[in-house]
Amino acid sequence: MKQFFKALLATAIAFSASPSFAGYDEFDCRSNNQMKNAGLECITCGIQKYYADKGTPVDVSDKWLATIALNVQKEYGYNTVRSDVDKENFQKEVIRRIQTYGFCSEYLGKDTKKVGRSREYKDMSHADWTYFNQLLNRDARPSEKQMADAAEKLGFKTGWTSSTPALENMNYLFEGMFENRSLDEKRALFKEKLRQALESDYTVSGEKKEKSKEFIAKGDKDQGLTRCLADLNNRFMKKPMGDKETHAFCGVIANSCDISRVNLDSQKDFCILKGMALKPASSPISQPPVFSGNGGGYRPQPPPPPMPSRSGSGQK
């Protein structure tokens, strides 16, 4: 059976080797019309292809991609309905965030469990997608009220501290997402938020901890968010992709989305994030020349003589 899968995979990769939109492995690419409407199908497929080419197939959470995309749409308000240019820029911004934060395999809430699951609707039901597409597939920014409702549906903690606590908590998780920080800085900040979100409620002695910040709802109310964040932490944050891997990862996704790229070796390539170092390692530091004994070159200095012992002298 394993040999059959390998053969099927090799056949599909060869079949889909053209540079067009079908640059991913269509036979293995999970999709549905709602994903296409949101402009996220090609991103899912690109991620799947990147890992399939490495021989390690993965599953991608549509809900996590929709969460990232929702924050992008709130920030920029791209006209993904009427403008192909805006739709491409929207996809670029989503891809940049996936480069930074990674993806989880499942973000499955209790409501989605109730309506059943399928390959096409792994952790987002048709109703879930319809709800998100009302916010994504549009030509305007979602309102604060819409974002707050979405944050609560995504499992962020609600409370009485403000009028939009769930939205504030989602913003807290993604702090710095759109700031002019380097890739390493954003990942370090996100990693700390994951540590806080996944930290145990109790000490090793069984005592309840006093936490300064809790931003993920508990139990079923987290809608699978905790499990998704744990997956992100284990898959991406314990050993983040190197700069060259991150760049290549973006390139495969961009190809799946038919996004043209220019100046791949310069900072103009949208796959190059701030702080990424793609240049070859610098040459070893040259050592000073060894003393030649003919009056030239470097003369090493002898070590200073040892200090005389003061043992028994009474001096300190």
Short mmCIF file of C-alpha atoms in Angstrom, two decimals:
data_model
loop_
_atom_site.label_atom_id
_atom_site.label_comp_id
_atom_site.label_asym_id
_atom_site.label_seq_id
_atom_site.Cartn_x
_atom_site.Cartn_y
_atom_site.Cartn_z
CA MET A 1 0.00 0.00 0.00
CA LYS A 2 2.87 2.35 0.86
CA GLN A 3 4.51 1.69 -2.52
CA PHE A 4 1.22 2.41 -4.28
CA PHE A 5 0.91 5.76 -2.48
CA LYS A 6 4.47 6.73 -3.43
CA ALA A 7 3.82 5.86 -7.06
CA LEU A 8 0.57 7.82 -7.07
CA LEU A 9 2.27 10.81 -5.49
CA ALA A 10 5.10 10.76 -8.04
CA THR A 11 2.62 10.52 -10.92
CA ALA A 12 0.58 13.44 -9.60
CA ILE A 13 3.63 15.64 -9.07
CA ALA A 14 4.83 14.97 -12.61
CA PHE A 15 1.32 15.64 -13.97
CA SER A 16 1.02 18.96 -12.14
CA ALA A 17 4.49 20.28 -12.92
CA SER A 18 3.26 23.11 -15.14
CA PRO A 19 3.78 26.69 -13.88
CA SER A 20 0.07 27.46 -14.04
CA PHE A 21 -2.40 27.62 -11.14
CA ALA A 22 -2.45 23.82 -11.11
CA GLY A 23 1.10 23.79 -9.82
CA TYR A 24 -0.06 21.91 -6.75
CA ASP A 25 -1.10 18.25 -6.50
CA GLU A 26 -4.77 18.49 -7.35
CA PHE A 27 -5.50 14.87 -6.46
CA ASP A 28 -4.38 15.55 -2.89
CA CYS A 29 -5.58 19.13 -2.54
CA ARG A 30 -8.56 19.50 -0.24
CA SER A 31 -10.87 22.22 -1.50
CA ASN A 32 -14.44 23.45 -1.70
CA ASN A 33 -16.22 26.33 -3.39
CA GLN A 34 -16.28 28.35 -0.18
CA MET A 35 -12.49 28.18 0.05
CA LYS A 36 -12.23 29.33 -3.56
CA ASN A 37 -14.57 32.25 -2.89
CA ALA A 38 -12.39 33.33 0.03
CA GLY A 39 -9.25 33.21 -2.13
CA LEU A 40 -7.65 30.72 0.25
CA GLU A 41 -7.83 27.46 -1.71
CA CYS A 42 -4.56 28.05 -3.53
CA ILE A 43 -2.82 28.85 -0.24
CA THR A 44 -3.98 25.59 1.31
CA CYS A 45 -2.91 23.72 -1.80
CA GLY A 46 0.48 25.41 -1.90
CA ILE A 47 1.18 24.44 1.71
CA GLN A 48 0.17 20.87 0.95
CA LYS A 49 2.43 20.76 -2.11
CA TYR A 50 5.46 22.12 -0.24
CA TYR A 51 5.25 19.30 2.28
CA ALA A 52 4.20 16.64 -0.23
CA ASP A 53 7.34 17.41 -2.24
CA LYS A 54 9.33 16.76 0.92
CA GLY A 55 7.60 13.42 1.42
CA THR A 56 5.75 14.53 4.56
CA PRO A 57 2.09 15.22 3.64
CA VAL A 58 0.25 17.53 6.01
CA ASP A 59 -3.30 18.61 6.73
CA VAL A 60 -4.03 22.33 6.93
CA SER A 61 -6.63 23.97 9.14
CA ASP A 62 -8.95 26.08 7.02
CA LYS A 63 -10.17 27.79 10.17
CA TRP A 64 -6.68 29.01 11.07
CA LEU A 65 -6.18 30.37 7.55
CA ALA A 66 -9.56 32.11 7.80
CA THR A 67 -8.51 33.60 11.14
CA ILE A 68 -5.30 34.98 9.63
CA ALA A 69 -7.21 36.21 6.57
CA LEU A 70 -9.83 37.94 8.73
CA ASN A 71 -7.13 39.98 10.48
CA VAL A 72 -5.57 40.88 7.12
CA GLN A 73 -8.93 42.04 5.75
CA LYS A 74 -9.58 44.11 8.87
CA GLU A 75 -6.19 45.79 8.46
CA TYR A 76 -6.32 46.54 4.72
CA GLY A 77 -9.92 46.16 3.49
CA TYR A 78 -8.94 44.73 0.11
CA ASN A 79 -11.58 44.69 -2.62
CA THR A 80 -11.39 40.93 -3.19
CA VAL A 81 -14.72 40.93 -5.04
CA ARG A 82 -14.07 43.33 -7.92
CA SER A 83 -10.30 43.75 -8.08
CA ASP A 84 -7.92 40.99 -9.14
CA VAL A 85 -4.99 43.16 -8.00
CA ASP A 86 -6.51 43.55 -4.54
CA LYS A 87 -7.22 39.84 -4.35
CA GLU A 88 -3.58 39.05 -5.16
CA ASN A 89 -2.36 41.55 -2.58
CA PHE A 90 -4.74 40.02 -0.04
CA GLN A 91 -3.29 36.58 -0.75
CA LYS A 92 0.26 37.93 -0.45
CA GLU A 93 -0.50 39.35 2.99
CA VAL A 94 -2.05 36.07 4.16
CA ILE A 95 0.97 34.14 2.86
CA ARG A 96 3.33 36.49 4.72
CA ARG A 97 1.51 35.77 7.97
CA ILE A 98 1.62 32.01 7.35
CA GLN A 99 5.38 32.38 6.78
CA THR A 100 5.62 34.06 10.17
CA TYR A 101 3.22 32.08 12.33
CA GLY A 102 2.83 28.75 10.52
CA PHE A 103 -0.35 26.70 10.45
CA CYS A 104 -2.06 24.07 12.53
CA SER A 105 -3.72 20.89 11.28
CA GLU A 106 -7.02 21.24 13.09
CA TYR A 107 -9.00 24.00 14.78
CA LEU A 108 -12.21 22.09 15.38
CA GLY A 109 -14.96 23.60 17.52
CA LYS A 110 -17.88 21.90 19.16
CA ASP A 111 -20.41 23.41 16.75
CA THR A 112 -18.57 21.99 13.74
CA LYS A 113 -18.42 18.58 15.41
CA LYS A 114 -22.21 18.57 15.68
CA VAL A 115 -22.85 19.01 11.97
CA GLY A 116 -20.41 16.31 10.90
CA ARG A 117 -17.14 16.47 9.02
CA SER A 118 -15.83 15.52 5.60
CA ARG A 119 -12.64 15.85 3.64
CA GLU A 120 -13.86 19.11 2.12
CA TYR A 121 -15.10 20.50 5.42
CA LYS A 122 -12.45 19.32 7.84
CA ASP A 123 -12.70 21.92 10.59
CA MET A 124 -15.00 24.46 8.91
CA SER A 125 -18.56 23.51 8.07
CA HIS A 126 -20.40 25.04 5.12
CA ALA A 127 -22.15 27.35 7.59
CA ASP A 128 -18.79 28.35 9.12
CA TRP A 129 -17.44 29.23 5.69
CA THR A 130 -20.56 31.19 4.78
CA TYR A 131 -20.14 33.25 7.94
CA PHE A 132 -16.45 33.98 7.29
CA ASN A 133 -16.97 34.74 3.62
CA GLN A 134 -19.42 37.47 4.55
CA LEU A 135 -16.40 39.14 6.18
CA LEU A 136 -13.66 38.06 3.75
CA ASN A 137 -15.11 38.00 0.25
CA ARG A 138 -16.02 41.67 0.13
CA ASP A 139 -14.78 45.17 -0.62
CA ALA A 140 -14.74 46.65 2.88
CA ARG A 141 -13.13 46.21 6.26
CA PRO A 142 -15.14 44.21 8.81
CA SER A 143 -16.52 46.45 11.54
CA GLU A 144 -15.37 46.31 15.16
CA LYS A 145 -18.66 44.59 16.06
CA GLN A 146 -18.18 41.97 13.34
CA MET A 147 -14.60 41.37 14.43
CA ALA A 148 -15.67 41.05 18.07
CA ASP A 149 -18.36 38.49 17.17
CA ALA A 150 -15.86 36.53 15.07
CA ALA A 151 -13.26 36.57 17.87
CA GLU A 152 -15.81 35.07 20.27
CA LYS A 153 -16.72 32.39 17.73
CA LEU A 154 -13.00 31.62 17.35
CA GLY A 155 -12.64 30.82 21.05
CA PHE A 156 -11.11 33.95 22.52
CA LYS A 157 -12.08 34.71 26.08
CA THR A 158 -15.02 36.97 26.81
CA GLY A 159 -15.60 38.87 30.03
CA TRP A 160 -16.63 42.16 31.57
CA THR A 161 -13.38 44.11 31.31
CA SER A 162 -14.42 45.93 28.13
CA SER A 163 -17.14 46.11 25.51
CA THR A 164 -15.15 43.85 23.13
CA PRO A 165 -13.03 41.53 25.32
CA ALA A 166 -12.81 38.66 22.82
CA LEU A 167 -11.51 41.01 20.11
CA GLU A 168 -8.97 42.52 22.49
CA ASN A 169 -7.77 39.02 23.32
CA MET A 170 -7.44 38.07 19.65
CA ASN A 171 -5.47 41.28 19.10
CA TYR A 172 -3.29 40.33 22.06
CA LEU A 173 -2.39 36.97 20.47
CA PHE A 174 -1.46 38.67 17.20
CA GLU A 175 0.30 41.65 18.75
CA GLY A 176 2.78 43.13 16.29
CA MET A 177 1.29 41.30 13.29
CA PHE A 178 1.26 44.44 11.14
CA GLU A 179 4.05 46.37 12.82
CA ASN A 180 7.40 47.04 11.19
CA ARG A 181 9.22 44.32 13.12
CA SER A 182 11.63 41.69 11.85
CA LEU A 183 10.58 38.10 11.27
CA ASP A 184 12.53 36.95 14.34
CA GLU A 185 10.96 39.66 16.51
CA LYS A 186 7.43 38.73 15.45
CA ARG A 187 8.07 35.04 16.02
CA ALA A 188 9.60 35.69 19.44
CA LEU A 189 6.58 37.76 20.46
CA PHE A 190 4.16 35.13 19.16
CA LYS A 191 6.09 32.37 20.89
CA GLU A 192 5.68 34.17 24.21
CA LYS A 193 1.93 34.47 23.63
CA LEU A 194 1.77 30.74 22.92
CA ARG A 195 3.65 30.05 26.15
CA GLN A 196 1.09 32.08 28.07
CA ALA A 197 -1.88 30.47 26.31
CA LEU A 198 -0.61 26.92 26.87
CA GLU A 199 0.72 27.38 30.38
CA SER A 200 -0.79 24.99 32.94
CA ASP A 201 -3.34 26.37 35.38
CA TYR A 202 -1.64 24.58 38.26
CA THR A 203 1.85 24.31 39.72
CA VAL A 204 3.61 20.96 40.02
CA SER A 205 2.42 20.84 43.64
CA GLY A 206 -1.20 21.16 42.52
CA GLU A 207 -1.72 24.78 43.53
CA LYS A 208 -3.78 27.13 41.37
CA LYS A 209 -1.61 29.67 39.55
CA GLU A 210 -2.31 33.37 39.56
CA LYS A 211 -1.96 34.31 35.90
CA SER A 212 -1.50 37.89 34.78
CA LYS A 213 -3.31 37.32 31.47
CA GLU A 214 -5.74 34.70 30.17
CA PHE A 215 -6.99 35.27 26.66
CA ILE A 216 -8.23 31.85 25.49
CA ALA A 217 -11.60 30.53 26.62
CA LYS A 218 -11.69 27.30 28.61
CA GLY A 219 -13.00 23.87 27.61
CA ASP A 220 -15.33 23.56 24.65
CA LYS A 221 -15.75 27.31 24.57
CA ASP A 222 -12.27 27.69 23.10
CA GLN A 223 -13.65 26.13 19.89
CA GLY A 224 -10.47 24.10 19.36
CA LEU A 225 -8.18 27.14 19.57
CA THR A 226 -5.99 25.69 22.33
CA ARG A 227 -5.34 22.53 20.33
CA CYS A 228 -4.45 24.60 17.26
CA LEU A 229 -2.02 26.77 19.23
CA ALA A 230 -0.38 23.70 20.76
CA ASP A 231 0.13 22.31 17.25
CA LEU A 232 1.62 25.61 16.07
CA ASN A 233 3.98 25.65 19.03
CA ASN A 234 5.20 22.09 18.46
CA ARG A 235 5.41 22.32 14.68
CA PHE A 236 6.84 25.80 14.12
CA MET A 237 7.95 27.58 17.27
CA LYS A 238 10.12 24.94 18.94
CA LYS A 239 12.31 24.90 15.84
CA PRO A 240 11.26 27.67 13.43
CA MET A 241 11.99 27.41 9.72
CA GLY A 242 15.28 29.00 8.71
CA ASP A 243 15.21 32.02 6.42
CA LYS A 244 15.91 30.01 3.27
CA GLU A 245 13.23 27.47 4.17
CA THR A 246 10.75 30.25 4.90
CA HIS A 247 11.53 31.85 1.54
CA ALA A 248 11.12 28.57 -0.36
CA PHE A 249 7.89 27.80 1.52
CA CYS A 250 6.44 31.13 0.40
CA GLY A 251 7.56 30.55 -3.19
CA VAL A 252 5.67 27.27 -3.54
CA ILE A 253 2.49 28.85 -2.16
CA ALA A 254 2.89 31.86 -4.44
CA ASN A 255 3.21 29.54 -7.44
CA SER A 256 -0.01 27.77 -6.47
CA CYS A 257 -1.77 31.13 -6.35
CA ASP A 258 -0.29 32.21 -9.70
CA ILE A 259 1.34 35.18 -8.02
CA SER A 260 4.15 36.52 -10.16
CA ARG A 261 7.43 37.28 -8.42
CA VAL A 262 10.23 39.54 -9.61
CA ASN A 263 13.74 40.16 -8.38
CA LEU A 264 13.85 36.95 -6.37
CA ASP A 265 17.35 37.78 -5.18
CA SER A 266 16.46 41.24 -3.86
CA GLN A 267 14.39 42.68 -1.06
CA LYS A 268 11.65 43.47 -3.61
CA ASP A 269 10.48 39.86 -3.60
CA PHE A 270 7.38 39.79 -1.40
CA CYS A 271 8.52 36.46 0.06
CA ILE A 272 11.47 38.19 1.74
CA LEU A 273 10.35 39.44 5.14
CA LYS A 274 12.16 42.04 7.20
CA GLY A 275 15.26 40.65 8.86
CA MET A 276 15.62 37.59 6.63
CA ALA A 277 19.22 36.87 5.65
CA LEU A 278 19.37 34.94 2.39
CA LYS A 279 22.91 35.83 1.38
CA PRO A 280 25.61 33.13 1.59
CA ALA A 281 27.45 32.93 4.88
CA SER A 282 30.32 35.39 5.10
CA SER A 283 33.86 34.10 4.61
CA PRO A 284 35.74 33.06 7.75
CA ILE A 285 37.41 35.87 9.64
CA SER A 286 41.01 36.08 8.47
CA GLN A 287 43.54 35.32 11.17
CA PRO A 288 46.61 37.56 11.66
CA PRO A 289 49.71 36.24 9.84
CA VAL A 290 51.96 33.97 11.78
CA PHE A 291 55.24 35.62 12.85
CA SER A 292 57.83 34.84 10.13
CA GLY A 293 60.97 35.65 12.07
CA ASN A 294 62.35 37.97 9.32
CA GLY A 295 61.26 41.25 10.78
CA GLY A 296 57.81 41.28 9.21
CA GLY A 297 54.38 39.97 9.98
CA TYR A 298 52.50 39.63 13.22
CA ARG A 299 54.53 39.08 16.42
CA PRO A 300 52.53 37.28 19.10
CA GLN A 301 52.82 38.78 22.54
CA PRO A 302 54.04 36.42 25.29
CA PRO A 303 51.71 35.93 28.26
CA PRO A 304 52.45 38.03 31.37
CA PRO A 305 54.67 36.37 34.00
CA PRO A 306 52.91 34.72 36.92
CA MET A 307 52.40 36.81 40.03
CA PRO A 308 54.69 35.83 42.99
CA SER A 309 53.03 33.80 45.68
CA ARG A 310 52.02 35.70 48.78
CA SER A 311 51.25 32.60 50.78
CA GLY A 312 52.25 33.08 54.42
CA SER A 313 53.33 36.71 53.88
CA GLY A 314 50.37 38.09 55.71
CA GLN A 315 49.50 40.32 52.73
CA LYS A 316 46.09 40.24 51.11
#
